[in-house]
Amino acid sequence: MIPLFLSLLLAWTPGTGAQQDTLMPFMAHLDSDNNVNLKWGFSEVQGTITFQLTVKTTGWVGFGLSPNGGMAGADIVIGGVGRNGNYFKDYHATGNEFPLVDEKQSYTLLSLIEADGQTTMTFSRSIQSCDEEDFHITDSPVKLIYAYGKTDDIGYHSKTRGTKEVNLLKFMARSSLQDGNYLDFVMENFLVPAEHTYYNCKVMKMPKLNGKHHMYRVEPVIKNLDLVHHMLLYSCPSSVNQINEQQCFTGGPGADCFKLVSLWGVGGLAFELPGNAGIPIGGQDYEEFYRLEIHYNNPAQEAGRRDSSGMRLYYTDQLRQHDLGILDAGLMVPSWGYVIPPTASAFRSYAVCNTAHFSDILPDPVPDLSVILIMLHTHLAGRKVRVGLFRNGTQIDFLAMDDNYNFEMQRVINLGTIKTIKPGDEIVVECTYYTANRKGVTQLGLATTDEMCLAFIVYYPAISVDKCWSEPNMHAYMAMMGETDYQGIVEMLKTKAWDQASIAVHEATMKKVPQIGFISNDHSNYTIYEGNIPNMMATPSVSCSSDPTLKGRKTNWPGSVKS
C-alpha cells in the first residue's frame, strides 16, 4: 500500500430513519462519495472498542489508525472474502511500503460479510493494547486511513484510499448540509510571484443578505496544492468600503480587517460546525467587506503560475444558538529578538495568553468561552504542539495536543467535547522544533523556513477579541545575560556556536524571562501587559492492558512532572 492519503472533503452525514445501533452508536463517512462508512462503539468498563467498516467493493478492504494520516507508524487491518473463505490480519507500517504482519494479532474478527456489491467487516480490539506494534487510542483525535481494491489482490488499490480525522472516544456528531447556499471567497486568476514566500490579500464585498445568517460549513477551494500553504478569512470594519488586492502587510484598506472568520492549513479538510453555533454574516451591524489572505509557498520560485484558490462557506437563515469566534493565540510574529538555535533535536518555545486582560478592551463582562475546535500551526521545523489551560496558576487540562505534528497535515481538530475557558484562565502554547539539519538560527516570521507557534481556538459565544500573543521581554533577557546593546545581543545569538548545553540554557532562559502580552480586537483596540510562562505538565501517560476484562484506558496526570 503506497502513500495513502489525499485530503478529502469531510462529510458528516448522520443516518436518517434507521434505528440507532446501541453497540456501535457512532458513524462517519470516510470519503466524500459515501463508499466507505465506519460505525463504532466502545466500552469503558471492558476497555474494548468495536468497529464495523462497510465498503462498496467485493475486493479487499483495509482500515488503519495513523499518527499523521500517512503510512509510517500506522496500525492496519486488512480483510475480505476470498475464494477460499474469509481472510483477516493485523499489520503495522514502517514506511511508504506494504505493511508488515504483526507478530501479535491484537484485533479480533467478529464477522466478514460480502453481499449486494459491498463488504462489511466487523472487528474489535482493546482500547489500549500492550502490543508495541499497535496504535494507542486516546482521548485525542486520530487520523483514520482506509484503502480498498476491486479484487482480492491486496497489492492493487488504484486511487481508492484516503484519510479522515475522528475523535473515536469523544465523538461529536455533525449535522448534514442544511441547504445549498454558499459564498465563495477566492482569488481570481492571481499571478503568483516568482518568490519563495508571498502573502496576497484580497478585499471583496459580500453579496447583500436579507437579515442575519450563520455560516456552518467551510470547504477549501484549492487549485494549486503545491503553492497554497494556508488561508485566513477576516471580516472588515465599517471603515473599509472598497475592494482591493495587494501584497499583505503593506498597508491598504485590508490592513484594518482583523476579525478572523475562517481558516485553512495545508493538508486540511473541509469541516462543519456543531448544530448550536455558527459564524454570523449579514443583517444589521454585520460586515459587508472581507479580506482573504493566502500564503503562497513557492520554493522553486516558478514564474507564470496563476491561482484561484480560496474558501467556500455554506450559510443558512436557520440561526443557531451561538455566534462563533476564533481566537489567535501564540507567539508574536514577527518577534525580532527571538531565535531558535540550529542543531536542536527538540527545542521548545512558549507563549502565554492571560484572559484576565480581555476585560481591558471589552465593555461588557467576559463570559465563559466554550471551545469546540482548534487548529495548531507551525512551519517546517515544528514537531509537537501542546495547548495547556491554567486556572489559578495550576494546569487543569490540555485544550489540544499533537505529539506527531505534521507540517503537511494542518487540520482543524474536533475536540469531541466542549472545554471551558473561564475569565482569568491562562492559555499556554508550547511548540517543539527540530533544527538538527539547520546550520543557522531560525527566526519567527512569515516564510515557511521561518517559524510560527500558534493555536487558532474556535469557541462560542463570540467576543470581540481576536489576537492574544506574547513574546519574551528582550530587555529582561539582556539584563539576565549582562548585555546592554540590543543589536549586539541579537547578532550574538545569530553567530553563536551552539551545542546541546547552550541550547538547553537558551530554552530555559527564554521561558523564564517575563513575557510581553498583546491582546487586540477587530476595532483596533489593544492592551499590553506582562506575564510569565507557568510550568506545563508532561503529556498524560496512558496505561495499557492485555486483559480485555480490565478497563483498558487509564489516563494519569503526572503533576510532579513538569516541562
XYZ file of C-alpha atoms in Angstrom, residues 154-472:
319
model
C -4.152 -6.734 -1.903
C -1.276 -5.209 -3.842
C -3.625 -3.245 -6.117
C -5.783 -0.363 -4.912
C -5.544 2.403 -7.535
C -6.809 5.687 -6.092
C -9.325 4.187 -3.663
C -7.692 5.393 -0.476
C -7.970 8.313 1.913
C -7.856 9.659 5.444
C -10.131 11.382 7.898
C -9.591 12.695 11.414
C -12.030 11.489 14.068
C -12.043 11.574 17.847
C -13.077 7.972 18.472
C -13.538 8.297 22.233
C -15.012 11.809 22.260
C -17.012 11.879 19.067
C -19.241 14.902 18.415
C -21.852 14.299 15.717
C -22.260 16.773 12.882
C -25.374 17.919 11.058
C -25.953 17.304 7.371
C -25.914 20.181 4.894
C -28.976 22.317 5.549
C -29.233 23.865 2.095
C -27.115 24.637 -0.911
C -26.432 28.316 -0.232
C -22.776 29.260 -0.159
C -20.381 32.130 -0.705
C -17.035 31.794 -2.467
C -14.148 33.903 -1.185
C -11.433 33.190 -3.757
C -8.571 34.735 -5.668
C -9.279 35.224 -9.354
C -6.533 34.089 -11.704
C -3.907 35.633 -9.425
C -0.381 35.606 -10.882
C 1.764 34.103 -8.135
C 5.100 35.965 -7.956
C 8.304 34.007 -8.539
C 9.235 34.406 -4.873
C 9.815 31.818 -2.158
C 7.187 33.387 0.134
C 4.369 35.714 -0.840
C 1.217 36.725 1.062
C -1.603 38.002 -1.130
C -4.559 39.885 0.372
C -7.824 40.486 -1.450
C -10.620 42.641 -0.028
C -14.006 41.730 -1.510
C -17.606 42.743 -0.957
C -20.066 40.132 0.229
C -23.422 39.917 -1.587
C -26.323 41.529 0.252
C -28.163 39.083 2.518
C -31.670 39.630 3.811
C -31.087 39.556 7.558
C -28.598 37.719 9.738
C -27.393 34.259 8.683
C -24.985 31.686 10.076
C -22.169 30.045 8.158
C -21.865 26.428 9.237
C -19.522 24.634 6.806
C -16.122 25.600 5.407
C -14.694 23.938 2.302
C -11.240 24.709 0.894
C -11.144 25.520 -2.817
C -7.555 24.641 -3.688
C -6.381 24.989 -7.272
C -2.632 24.567 -6.626
C -1.880 22.222 -3.731
C 1.856 22.735 -4.171
C 1.623 26.532 -3.771
C -1.078 27.259 -1.199
C 0.253 26.934 2.356
C -2.583 28.425 4.402
C -5.575 30.747 4.094
C -7.239 33.133 6.542
C -10.510 34.992 6.018
C -11.154 38.182 8.000
C -14.187 40.438 8.198
C -13.605 44.173 7.904
C -14.906 47.100 9.988
C -17.344 49.616 8.508
C -14.435 51.951 7.719
C -13.407 49.559 4.912
C -15.741 50.224 1.983
C -13.839 49.379 -1.201
C -12.440 46.291 -2.859
C -8.681 45.965 -3.096
C -5.939 43.446 -3.816
C -2.276 43.774 -2.891
C 0.588 42.171 -1.014
C -0.317 41.646 2.633
C 1.323 43.650 5.415
C 1.945 46.629 3.118
C -0.934 48.842 4.260
C -4.021 49.457 2.162
C -7.705 49.083 3.103
C -7.341 45.450 4.150
C -4.862 46.309 6.888
C -7.775 47.167 9.205
C -9.531 43.795 8.771
C -8.664 41.864 11.936
C -11.677 39.713 12.846
C -10.847 36.130 11.893
C -13.826 34.353 10.351
C -12.398 31.166 8.853
C -9.110 29.388 8.265
C -7.428 26.519 6.433
C -3.956 24.979 6.559
C -2.076 22.775 4.103
C -3.422 19.216 4.157
C -6.619 20.360 5.846
C -10.103 19.114 5.132
C -13.471 20.754 4.976
C -15.182 20.998 8.338
C -18.626 21.634 9.746
C -19.619 23.414 12.905
C -21.816 21.812 15.555
C -25.533 22.454 15.353
C -25.634 25.037 18.153
C -23.099 27.552 16.759
C -22.376 29.387 13.525
C -20.285 32.189 12.053
C -22.538 35.297 11.825
C -22.896 37.101 8.497
C -25.401 39.599 7.130
C -28.005 41.604 8.970
C -27.680 44.848 10.872
C -24.247 45.683 12.293
C -22.538 42.913 10.340
C -19.693 43.433 7.924
C -20.002 43.756 4.150
C -16.305 43.514 3.248
C -13.962 40.598 3.845
C -10.224 40.108 3.396
C -8.860 36.800 2.119
C -5.211 36.198 2.966
C -3.337 33.396 1.183
C 0.227 32.409 1.959
C 1.878 31.169 -1.239
C 4.920 28.947 -0.742
C 6.931 28.787 -3.979
C 10.392 27.434 -3.057
C 11.257 26.736 -6.707
C 10.355 30.377 -7.482
C 8.393 29.329 -10.549
C 7.140 32.141 -12.766
C 3.846 32.308 -14.631
C 1.756 30.278 -12.167
C -1.808 31.509 -11.679
C -4.141 30.636 -8.834
C -7.840 30.908 -7.986
C -7.865 29.228 -4.581
C -9.942 30.283 -1.597
C -12.806 29.113 0.608
C -16.427 28.151 0.092
C -18.629 28.900 3.098
C -22.124 27.444 3.363
C -24.725 29.525 5.175
C -28.301 29.254 6.399
C -31.034 31.543 7.705
C -31.819 28.936 10.371
C -29.885 30.651 13.133
C -28.021 28.642 15.731
C -27.979 29.378 19.445
C -24.491 30.928 19.499
C -22.261 33.110 17.340
C -18.844 31.539 16.837
C -15.492 33.268 17.386
C -11.848 32.427 16.643
C -9.007 33.398 18.986
C -5.466 33.505 17.586
C -3.130 32.649 20.494
C 0.621 32.070 20.485
C 3.996 33.673 19.866
C 4.141 37.193 18.436
C 5.036 37.213 14.725
C 7.469 38.622 13.884
C 9.478 38.662 17.099
C 12.805 40.112 16.041
C 14.900 39.050 19.001
C 13.583 35.506 19.260
C 15.789 32.839 17.715
C 15.570 29.054 17.616
C 19.084 27.565 17.662
C 20.336 25.181 14.985
C 21.317 21.534 15.686
C 18.438 21.111 18.178
C 16.573 17.810 18.231
C 13.779 19.243 20.395
C 13.741 22.984 21.182
C 10.626 24.210 22.989
C 9.117 27.678 22.613
C 6.332 29.081 24.765
C 3.661 31.769 24.639
C 1.032 32.721 27.209
C -2.403 34.336 26.852
C -3.906 35.704 30.064
C -7.655 36.044 29.581
C -7.885 38.247 32.692
C -6.860 41.111 30.389
C -9.703 40.559 27.902
C -11.774 42.935 30.038
C -9.202 45.674 29.368
C -10.616 46.094 25.847
C -14.177 44.792 26.259
C -17.022 46.964 27.568
C -19.098 44.016 28.778
C -18.299 41.247 31.271
C -16.380 38.372 29.682
C -18.433 35.145 29.569
C -17.195 31.579 29.832
C -15.900 30.502 26.415
C -16.809 27.034 25.131
C -14.003 25.657 22.941
C -15.034 23.164 20.250
C -12.309 23.238 17.568
C -8.618 24.126 17.351
C -6.103 24.399 14.526
C -2.429 24.186 15.517
C 0.109 25.953 13.323
C 3.877 25.913 12.914
C 6.141 25.850 9.894
C 8.649 23.260 8.659
C 10.614 22.752 11.886
C 7.545 22.102 14.063
C 7.265 18.578 15.500
C 4.934 18.924 18.510
C 2.333 21.448 19.659
C 0.546 21.469 23.018
C -2.005 23.963 24.341
C -2.396 23.972 28.123
C -5.226 25.531 30.124
C -4.358 27.004 33.529
C -6.699 28.188 36.281
C -5.455 29.986 39.388
C -1.882 29.125 38.426
C -2.487 25.386 38.054
C -2.877 23.449 34.834
C -6.322 21.854 34.677
C -6.340 20.470 31.134
C -4.857 20.435 27.658
C -7.060 22.244 25.151
C -5.253 20.338 22.412
C -2.018 18.500 21.750
C -0.325 16.890 18.782
C 2.837 14.950 19.587
C 3.097 13.887 15.928
C 2.655 17.288 14.304
C 2.950 17.147 10.519
C 3.525 20.369 8.571
C 1.746 18.842 5.566
C -1.373 17.865 7.560
C -2.600 21.032 9.313
C -6.199 20.322 10.134
C -8.933 21.725 12.273
C -9.125 19.416 15.307
C -12.553 18.456 16.591
C -12.103 18.254 20.351
C -15.048 15.888 20.648
C -16.052 17.507 23.915
C -16.566 21.099 24.981
C -13.742 22.621 27.033
C -14.420 25.793 29.008
C -12.144 28.837 29.285
C -13.205 30.951 32.270
C -12.290 34.642 32.734
C -8.818 34.798 34.251
C -7.654 31.472 32.808
C -4.271 31.350 31.085
C -3.650 29.602 27.771
C -0.090 28.392 27.186
C 1.027 27.351 23.697
C 4.142 25.168 23.534
C 5.843 24.297 20.234
C 8.707 21.840 19.846
C 11.056 22.331 16.904
C 13.586 20.090 15.170
C 16.526 22.041 13.720
C 19.222 19.344 13.752
C 19.534 19.720 9.973
C 19.943 23.523 10.038
C 23.208 25.437 10.172
C 21.873 28.860 11.124
C 19.326 30.131 13.627
C 15.623 30.135 12.783
C 13.613 33.288 13.460
C 9.897 33.853 13.866
C 8.481 35.136 10.609
C 6.249 34.641 7.595
C 8.305 32.285 5.407
C 7.975 28.520 5.822
C 11.707 28.465 6.625
C 10.929 30.881 9.473
C 8.776 29.636 12.328
C 5.454 30.269 13.991
C 3.804 28.894 17.134
C 0.056 29.484 17.035
C -3.220 27.927 18.111
C -6.426 29.078 16.426
C -9.084 28.433 19.066
C -12.693 28.173 17.832
C -15.243 28.882 20.548
C -18.626 30.335 21.452
C -20.147 32.757 22.311
C -18.081 35.143 20.199
C -16.414 38.082 21.938
C -14.528 40.988 20.420
C -11.021 39.612 20.980
C -9.008 38.387 18.013
C -5.349 38.034 18.974
C -3.688 37.074 22.233
C 0.049 36.850 21.595
C 3.157 37.108 23.711
C 6.906 37.296 23.277
C 9.849 37.233 25.696
